[in-house]
mmCIF file of C-alpha atoms in Angstrom:
data_model
loop_
_atom_site.group_PDB
_atom_site.id
_atom_site.type_symbol
_atom_site.label_atom_id
_atom_site.label_comp_id
_atom_site.label_asym_id
_atom_site.label_seq_id
_atom_site.Cartn_x
_atom_site.Cartn_y
_atom_site.Cartn_z
ATOM 1 C CA UNK A 126 15.228 47.423 33.829
ATOM 2 C CA UNK A 127 17.162 50.293 35.414
ATOM 3 C CA UNK A 128 20.000 49.875 32.933
ATOM 4 C CA UNK A 129 17.837 50.482 29.835
ATOM 5 C CA UNK A 130 16.060 53.374 31.572
ATOM 6 C CA UNK A 131 19.353 55.000 32.622
ATOM 7 C CA UNK A 132 20.620 54.802 28.935
ATOM 8 C CA UNK A 133 17.405 56.291 27.579
ATOM 9 C CA UNK A 134 17.494 58.968 30.223
ATOM 10 C CA UNK A 135 21.059 60.113 29.452
ATOM 11 C CA UNK A 136 20.571 59.959 25.688
ATOM 12 C CA UNK A 137 17.461 62.116 26.001
ATOM 13 C CA UNK A 138 19.607 64.613 28.116
ATOM 14 C CA UNK A 139 22.293 64.731 25.408
ATOM 15 C CA UNK A 140 19.749 65.134 22.658
ATOM 16 C CA UNK A 141 18.192 68.086 24.490
ATOM 17 C CA UNK A 142 21.570 69.805 24.640
ATOM 18 C CA UNK A 143 22.655 69.383 21.081
ATOM 19 C CA UNK A 144 19.504 69.181 18.999
ATOM 20 C CA UNK A 145 19.125 72.926 18.454
ATOM 21 C CA UNK A 146 22.738 73.798 17.622
ATOM 22 C CA UNK A 147 22.997 70.691 15.393
ATOM 23 C CA UNK A 148 19.877 71.798 13.473
ATOM 24 C CA UNK A 149 21.205 75.320 13.009
ATOM 25 C CA UNK A 150 24.505 73.847 11.813
ATOM 26 C CA UNK A 151 22.794 71.461 9.372
ATOM 27 C CA UNK A 152 20.763 74.317 7.910
ATOM 28 C CA UNK A 153 23.983 76.455 7.520
ATOM 29 C CA UNK A 154 25.919 73.563 5.909
ATOM 30 C CA UNK A 155 23.092 72.931 3.333
ATOM 31 C CA UNK A 156 23.743 76.290 1.798
ATOM 32 C CA UNK A 157 27.286 75.304 0.802
ATOM 33 C CA UNK A 158 26.920 71.578 0.727
ATOM 34 C CA UNK A 159 28.715 71.129 -2.759
ATOM 35 C CA UNK A 160 31.883 73.053 -1.827
ATOM 36 C CA UNK A 161 34.207 71.425 0.665
ATOM 37 C CA UNK A 162 36.134 74.651 1.760
ATOM 38 C CA UNK A 163 33.097 76.663 2.649
ATOM 39 C CA UNK A 164 31.572 73.565 4.255
ATOM 40 C CA UNK A 165 34.722 73.273 6.534
ATOM 41 C CA UNK A 166 34.344 76.933 7.389
ATOM 42 C CA UNK A 167 30.721 76.499 8.404
ATOM 43 C CA UNK A 168 31.616 73.411 10.525
ATOM 44 C CA UNK A 169 34.444 75.404 12.204
ATOM 45 C CA UNK A 170 32.218 78.271 12.949
ATOM 46 C CA UNK A 171 29.631 76.026 14.529
ATOM 47 C CA UNK A 172 31.947 73.795 16.451
ATOM 48 C CA UNK A 173 31.956 75.933 19.610
ATOM 49 C CA UNK A 174 28.161 76.008 19.626
ATOM 50 C CA UNK A 175 27.940 72.223 20.253
ATOM 51 C CA UNK A 176 28.840 71.640 23.905
ATOM 52 C CA UNK A 177 31.438 68.972 24.691
ATOM 53 C CA UNK A 178 31.874 67.929 20.961
ATOM 54 C CA UNK A 179 35.336 66.647 20.270
ATOM 55 C CA UNK A 180 34.944 66.112 16.526
ATOM 56 C CA UNK A 181 32.695 67.480 13.730
ATOM 57 C CA UNK A 182 32.360 66.406 10.159
ATOM 58 C CA UNK A 183 29.886 65.914 7.340
ATOM 59 C CA UNK A 184 29.117 62.912 5.088
ATOM 60 C CA UNK A 185 26.887 62.291 2.104
ATOM 61 C CA UNK A 186 24.064 59.879 1.790
ATOM 62 C CA UNK A 187 26.479 57.124 0.548
ATOM 63 C CA UNK A 188 28.507 57.425 3.729
ATOM 64 C CA UNK A 189 31.449 59.224 2.121
ATOM 65 C CA UNK A 190 32.997 62.033 4.212
ATOM 66 C CA UNK A 191 32.550 65.392 2.310
ATOM 67 C CA UNK A 192 34.286 67.674 4.789
ATOM 68 C CA UNK A 193 37.415 67.737 6.825
ATOM 69 C CA UNK A 194 37.581 66.655 10.411
ATOM 70 C CA UNK A 195 37.009 69.722 12.558
ATOM 71 C CA UNK A 196 38.114 69.685 16.128
ATOM 72 C CA UNK A 197 39.521 72.015 18.882
ATOM 73 C CA UNK A 198 42.942 71.229 17.448
ATOM 74 C CA UNK A 199 42.087 72.433 13.959
ATOM 75 C CA UNK A 200 40.992 71.232 10.485
ATOM 76 C CA UNK A 201 42.170 67.917 8.902
ATOM 77 C CA UNK A 202 41.416 68.121 5.113
ATOM 78 C CA UNK A 203 43.165 64.718 4.450
ATOM 79 C CA UNK A 204 40.002 63.115 5.941
ATOM 80 C CA UNK A 205 37.859 64.185 3.012
ATOM 81 C CA UNK A 206 36.603 61.257 0.886
ATOM 82 C CA UNK A 207 37.041 58.525 3.410
ATOM 83 C CA UNK A 208 34.194 56.004 3.534
ATOM 84 C CA UNK A 209 32.264 55.967 6.821
ATOM 85 C CA UNK A 210 29.515 53.531 5.968
ATOM 86 C CA UNK A 211 31.218 50.752 7.937
ATOM 87 C CA UNK A 212 31.592 52.831 11.119
ATOM 88 C CA UNK A 213 29.422 51.520 14.044
ATOM 89 C CA UNK A 214 27.377 54.781 14.171
ATOM 90 C CA UNK A 215 26.388 54.579 10.462
ATOM 91 C CA UNK A 216 24.495 51.243 10.457
ATOM 92 C CA UNK A 217 20.784 51.824 10.917
ATOM 93 C CA UNK A 218 21.348 55.154 12.629
ATOM 94 C CA UNK A 219 21.040 57.787 9.897
ATOM 95 C CA UNK A 220 17.990 60.018 10.068
ATOM 96 C CA UNK A 221 15.885 61.301 7.076
ATOM 97 C CA UNK A 222 14.920 64.241 9.114
ATOM 98 C CA UNK A 223 16.122 65.817 12.346
ATOM 99 C CA UNK A 224 18.587 64.265 14.872
ATOM 100 C CA UNK A 225 19.495 60.750 16.034
ATOM 101 C CA UNK A 226 22.168 59.473 18.458
ATOM 102 C CA UNK A 227 24.259 56.402 17.667
ATOM 103 C CA UNK A 228 24.955 53.488 20.158
ATOM 104 C CA UNK A 229 28.186 53.796 22.107
ATOM 105 C CA UNK A 230 31.266 52.591 20.312
ATOM 106 C CA UNK A 231 35.102 52.874 20.472
ATOM 107 C CA UNK A 232 36.210 55.851 18.341
ATOM 108 C CA UNK A 233 38.991 55.230 15.810
ATOM 109 C CA UNK A 234 39.800 58.941 16.229
ATOM 110 C CA UNK A 235 40.104 59.276 19.991
ATOM 111 C CA UNK A 236 40.308 55.509 20.951
ATOM 112 C CA UNK A 237 37.665 56.229 23.718
ATOM 113 C CA UNK A 238 34.027 55.274 24.233
ATOM 114 C CA UNK A 239 32.165 57.578 21.963
ATOM 115 C CA UNK A 240 28.583 58.557 20.897
ATOM 116 C CA UNK A 241 27.754 60.327 17.670
ATOM 117 C CA UNK A 242 24.944 62.834 17.163
ATOM 118 C CA UNK A 243 23.877 62.812 13.485
ATOM 119 C CA UNK A 244 21.606 65.503 11.935
ATOM 120 C CA UNK A 245 20.068 65.251 8.463
ATOM 121 C CA UNK A 246 21.009 67.909 5.962
ATOM 122 C CA UNK A 247 18.311 68.807 3.501
ATOM 123 C CA UNK A 248 17.980 71.174 0.587
ATOM 124 C CA UNK A 249 14.788 71.825 -1.354
ATOM 125 C CA UNK A 250 13.085 69.087 0.789
ATOM 126 C CA UNK A 251 15.625 66.449 -0.445
ATOM 127 C CA UNK A 252 18.152 64.680 1.816
ATOM 128 C CA UNK A 253 21.657 65.505 0.719
ATOM 129 C CA UNK A 254 23.706 64.225 3.638
ATOM 130 C CA UNK A 255 24.453 64.510 7.359
ATOM 131 C CA UNK A 256 26.502 66.530 9.880
ATOM 132 C CA UNK A 257 27.985 64.391 12.603
ATOM 133 C CA UNK A 258 29.325 65.379 16.024
ATOM 134 C CA UNK A 259 31.305 62.896 18.125
ATOM 135 C CA UNK A 260 31.285 63.060 21.925
ATOM 136 C CA UNK A 261 33.624 61.222 24.247
ATOM 137 C CA UNK A 262 31.467 59.784 26.957
ATOM 138 C CA UNK A 263 33.894 60.685 29.742
ATOM 139 C CA UNK A 264 33.850 64.355 28.687
ATOM 140 C CA UNK A 265 30.064 64.810 28.727
ATOM 141 C CA UNK A 266 28.568 65.607 32.079
ATOM 142 C CA UNK A 267 25.117 64.185 32.016
ATOM 143 C CA UNK A 268 22.639 64.069 34.925
ATOM 144 C CA UNK A 269 22.293 60.746 36.769
ATOM 145 C CA UNK A 270 18.837 59.127 36.996
ATOM 146 C CA UNK A 271 17.729 58.243 40.505
ATOM 147 C CA UNK A 272 17.876 54.470 41.159
ATOM 148 C CA UNK A 273 14.412 53.637 42.344
ATOM 149 C CA UNK A 274 13.221 50.614 44.375
ATOM 150 C CA UNK A 275 10.557 49.538 41.741
ATOM 151 C CA UNK A 276 12.921 47.089 40.101
ATOM 152 C CA UNK A 277 11.334 43.963 38.531
ATOM 153 C CA UNK A 278 12.073 40.575 39.881
ATOM 154 C CA UNK A 279 15.003 39.202 37.775
ATOM 155 C CA UNK A 280 16.199 35.579 37.582
ATOM 156 C CA UNK A 281 19.495 34.351 36.250
ATOM 157 C CA UNK A 282 20.083 30.683 35.561
ATOM 158 C CA UNK A 283 23.416 29.402 36.729
ATOM 159 C CA UNK A 284 25.951 26.814 35.519
ATOM 160 C CA UNK A 285 24.044 24.162 33.622
ATOM 161 C CA UNK A 286 26.493 21.481 35.074
ATOM 162 C CA UNK A 287 25.496 22.406 38.561
ATOM 163 C CA UNK A 288 21.794 22.483 37.786
ATOM 164 C CA UNK A 289 22.052 19.102 36.014
ATOM 165 C CA UNK A 290 23.320 17.482 39.281
ATOM 166 C CA UNK A 291 21.424 19.379 41.813
ATOM 167 C CA UNK A 292 19.394 16.269 42.999
ATOM 168 C CA UNK A 293 22.592 14.257 43.522
ATOM 169 C CA UNK A 294 23.712 16.669 46.324
ATOM 170 C CA UNK A 295 22.331 17.225 49.838
ATOM 171 C CA UNK A 296 22.665 20.261 52.046
ATOM 172 C CA UNK A 297 25.315 19.839 54.732
ATOM 173 C CA UNK A 298 24.829 21.763 58.017
ATOM 174 C CA UNK A 299 27.455 24.489 58.230
ATOM 175 C CA UNK A 300 28.688 26.311 61.252
ATOM 176 C CA UNK A 301 26.535 29.195 60.352
ATOM 177 C CA UNK A 302 23.555 26.932 60.142
ATOM 178 C CA UNK A 303 24.195 25.642 63.634
ATOM 179 C CA UNK A 304 24.412 29.234 64.972
ATOM 180 C CA UNK A 305 21.829 30.889 62.803
ATOM 181 C CA UNK A 306 19.508 32.232 65.562
ATOM 182 C CA UNK A 307 22.445 34.222 67.099
ATOM 183 C CA UNK A 308 23.805 35.237 63.750
ATOM 184 C CA UNK A 309 20.369 36.714 62.804
ATOM 185 C CA UNK A 310 20.199 38.522 66.142
ATOM 186 C CA UNK A 311 23.711 40.138 65.449
ATOM 187 C CA UNK A 312 23.046 41.145 61.802
ATOM 188 C CA UNK A 313 19.585 42.628 62.710
ATOM 189 C CA UNK A 314 21.245 44.730 65.395
ATOM 190 C CA UNK A 315 24.168 45.681 63.209
ATOM 191 C CA UNK A 316 21.837 46.991 60.506
ATOM 192 C CA UNK A 317 19.371 48.800 62.697
ATOM 193 C CA UNK A 318 21.828 50.355 65.135
ATOM 194 C CA UNK A 319 25.343 50.136 63.958
ATOM 195 C CA UNK A 320 25.565 51.504 60.415
ATOM 196 C CA UNK A 321 25.592 48.360 58.332
ATOM 197 C CA UNK A 322 23.393 49.056 55.293
ATOM 198 C CA UNK A 323 24.192 45.997 53.065
ATOM 199 C CA UNK A 324 25.209 42.396 53.833
ATOM 200 C CA UNK A 325 25.738 39.155 52.009
ATOM 201 C CA UNK A 326 25.359 36.017 54.039
ATOM 202 C CA UNK A 327 27.083 32.942 52.718
ATOM 203 C CA UNK A 328 25.563 30.007 54.474
ATOM 204 C CA UNK A 329 27.625 27.138 53.048
ATOM 205 C CA UNK A 330 30.977 28.813 53.698
ATOM 206 C CA UNK A 331 29.869 30.310 57.033
ATOM 207 C CA UNK A 332 30.994 33.897 56.338
ATOM 208 C CA UNK A 333 29.360 37.371 55.914
ATOM 209 C CA UNK A 334 30.335 40.483 54.084
ATOM 210 C CA UNK A 335 29.248 43.927 55.446
ATOM 211 C CA UNK A 336 29.154 47.401 53.955
ATOM 212 C CA UNK A 337 28.975 50.339 56.431
ATOM 213 C CA UNK A 338 27.096 53.510 55.747
ATOM 214 C CA UNK A 339 29.988 55.802 56.703
ATOM 215 C CA UNK A 340 32.590 53.811 54.728
ATOM 216 C CA UNK A 341 30.702 52.527 51.689
ATOM 217 C CA UNK A 342 33.666 51.919 49.324
ATOM 218 C CA UNK A 343 35.166 49.101 51.362
ATOM 219 C CA UNK A 344 33.605 45.805 52.548
ATOM 220 C CA UNK A 345 34.371 43.766 55.541
ATOM 221 C CA UNK A 346 34.670 39.857 55.766
ATOM 222 C CA UNK A 347 33.670 38.028 58.913
ATOM 223 C CA UNK A 348 33.487 34.367 59.928
ATOM 224 C CA UNK A 349 30.904 33.100 62.319
ATOM 225 C CA UNK A 350 33.268 33.374 65.242
ATOM 226 C CA UNK A 351 33.851 37.054 64.571
ATOM 227 C CA UNK A 352 30.232 37.730 63.999
ATOM 228 C CA UNK A 353 29.359 36.369 67.380
ATOM 229 C CA UNK A 354 32.321 37.816 69.228
ATOM 230 C CA UNK A 355 30.832 40.173 71.889
ATOM 231 C CA UNK A 356 33.665 42.648 71.171
ATOM 232 C CA UNK A 357 32.326 43.126 67.583
ATOM 233 C CA UNK A 358 30.406 46.192 68.927
ATOM 234 C CA UNK A 359 33.748 47.927 69.426
ATOM 235 C CA UNK A 360 34.410 47.644 65.696
ATOM 236 C CA UNK A 361 30.901 48.726 64.775
ATOM 237 C CA UNK A 362 29.996 51.742 67.041
ATOM 238 C CA UNK A 363 26.348 52.846 67.487
ATOM 239 C CA UNK A 364 24.922 54.732 64.617
ATOM 240 C CA UNK A 365 21.325 55.830 63.788
ATOM 241 C CA UNK A 366 19.346 54.101 61.108
ATOM 242 C CA UNK A 367 19.809 55.913 57.720
ATOM 243 C CA UNK A 368 16.874 58.116 56.969
ATOM 244 C CA UNK A 369 17.311 57.419 53.191
ATOM 245 C CA UNK A 370 16.888 53.745 53.591
ATOM 246 C CA UNK A 371 14.029 52.170 51.573
ATOM 247 C CA UNK A 372 13.469 49.249 54.073
ATOM 248 C CA UNK A 373 11.882 49.855 57.382
ATOM 249 C CA UNK A 374 14.182 48.570 60.242
ATOM 250 C CA UNK A 375 11.536 46.278 61.566
ATOM 251 C CA UNK A 376 11.487 44.297 58.339
ATOM 252 C CA UNK A 377 15.228 43.392 58.461
ATOM 253 C CA UNK A 378 14.701 40.456 60.795
ATOM 254 C CA UNK A 379 11.705 39.257 58.838
ATOM 255 C CA UNK A 380 14.027 39.044 55.736
ATOM 256 C CA UNK A 381 16.622 37.171 57.700
ATOM 257 C CA UNK A 382 14.075 34.683 59.013
ATOM 258 C CA UNK A 383 12.894 34.108 55.377
ATOM 259 C CA UNK A 384 16.568 33.448 54.423
ATOM 260 C CA UNK A 385 16.614 30.779 57.141
ATOM 261 C CA UNK A 386 13.458 29.209 55.885
ATOM 262 C CA UNK A 387 14.803 28.979 52.333
ATOM 263 C CA UNK A 388 18.070 27.556 53.682
ATOM 264 C CA UNK A 389 16.387 24.765 55.685
ATOM 265 C CA UNK A 390 13.271 24.049 53.607
ATOM 266 C CA UNK A 391 14.644 21.452 51.246
ATOM 267 C CA UNK A 392 17.623 19.142 51.259
ATOM 268 C CA UNK A 393 18.450 19.433 47.484
ATOM 269 C CA UNK A 394 17.346 22.981 46.535
ATOM 270 C CA UNK A 395 18.376 25.382 49.242
ATOM 271 C CA UNK A 396 19.697 28.847 49.801
ATOM 272 C CA UNK A 397 23.460 29.198 49.434
ATOM 273 C CA UNK A 398 23.652 33.051 49.932
ATOM 274 C CA UNK A 399 21.286 35.889 50.595
ATOM 275 C CA UNK A 400 21.915 39.615 50.537
ATOM 276 C CA UNK A 401 19.971 42.726 51.590
ATOM 277 C CA UNK A 402 20.643 46.391 50.841
ATOM 278 C CA UNK A 403 18.466 48.626 52.827
ATOM 279 C CA UNK A 404 19.383 51.739 50.818
ATOM 280 C CA UNK A 405 17.797 50.494 47.605
ATOM 281 C CA UNK A 406 15.556 47.807 49.070
ATOM 282 C CA UNK A 407 16.977 44.932 46.937
ATOM 283 C CA UNK A 408 17.314 41.296 47.936
ATOM 284 C CA UNK A 409 19.778 38.930 46.226
ATOM 285 C CA UNK A 410 19.436 35.152 46.441
ATOM 286 C CA UNK A 411 21.654 32.324 45.108
ATOM 287 C CA UNK A 412 20.473 28.726 45.364
ATOM 288 C CA UNK A 413 22.163 25.320 45.304
ATOM 289 C CA UNK A 414 21.227 24.985 41.623
ATOM 290 C CA UNK A 415 23.344 28.066 40.982
ATOM 291 C CA UNK A 416 20.347 30.098 39.995
ATOM 292 C CA UNK A 417 20.195 33.738 41.292
ATOM 293 C CA UNK A 418 17.177 36.031 41.947
ATOM 294 C CA UNK A 419 17.134 39.811 42.488
ATOM 295 C CA UNK A 420 13.890 41.462 43.665
ATOM 296 C CA UNK A 421 12.560 44.078 46.063
ATOM 297 C CA UNK A 422 11.964 43.410 49.806
ATOM 298 C CA UNK A 423 8.193 43.757 49.307
ATOM 299 C CA UNK A 424 8.183 41.142 46.474
ATOM 300 C CA UNK A 425 10.398 38.818 48.347
ATOM 301 C CA UNK A 426 8.249 38.793 51.463
ATOM 302 C CA UNK A 427 5.170 38.227 49.382
ATOM 303 C CA UNK A 428 6.621 34.993 47.934
ATOM 304 C CA UNK A 429 5.806 31.896 50.004
ATOM 305 C CA UNK A 430 8.408 29.230 50.630
ATOM 306 C CA UNK A 431 6.949 26.654 47.916
ATOM 307 C CA UNK A 432 7.484 29.288 45.130
ATOM 308 C CA UNK A 433 11.300 29.153 45.436
ATOM 309 C CA UNK A 434 11.448 25.310 45.737
#
């Protein structure tokens, strides 16, 4: 899944940035580990070497803080001796060698979403403790991973109450159903020639939502009457098909026709809404049983009608 891949990607980027300075700091701190004042001095000297760090401290193997809190604002010696073993970053995250990153948690210090880099401190080959650097997520510029089109087909089951009564309901012909051929013509043209790159078509409620390439942060609602109004072309002026699109323009109508097939193919289990985003090549489907599917255009078009029913 993209989400897990993105998390791994960004954690790897953060590790690459801080591993070397954290290792140097751990080696420096090992030399004065048993004396809190010199330990604070080493942390203070190393603070500026760790990019975007907002808090630096040291703890022993029992999870007791043995240094002050060191930040850009100064040194807080009153934090020495506080137990940290119950902190979210501590559980299952402490390394015997090298560096590890915690999961994201809300910092008690900054009250922001935070991630902690923890490096083992060793002396004479024995583990004596850890140095820890906290990073506020919003303060750390990390590279974004490109969102590819190779997503796996994902299915989400809907409301069990709806699923339990699916065979007690029958599809009712909506206004959109009665004008589907003309609606398909319009949406196909809007996407190929008028800058619409993403749509959601709600069959049961006879409405559509459009996102436009030149105005991607706002969406536009239309009923069937508006979609089929000849003057819609004034609101959506001509625009070339985006070169970044992952869906070939001649496949848009094929997708829409498949939506129609899934809508009309069964009286009990039928398509309630379908979406297409040509920029990432992803199809979204929601059925009368309230189940939802998300998959690529290629995979969607390879699935025959009986598969969905």
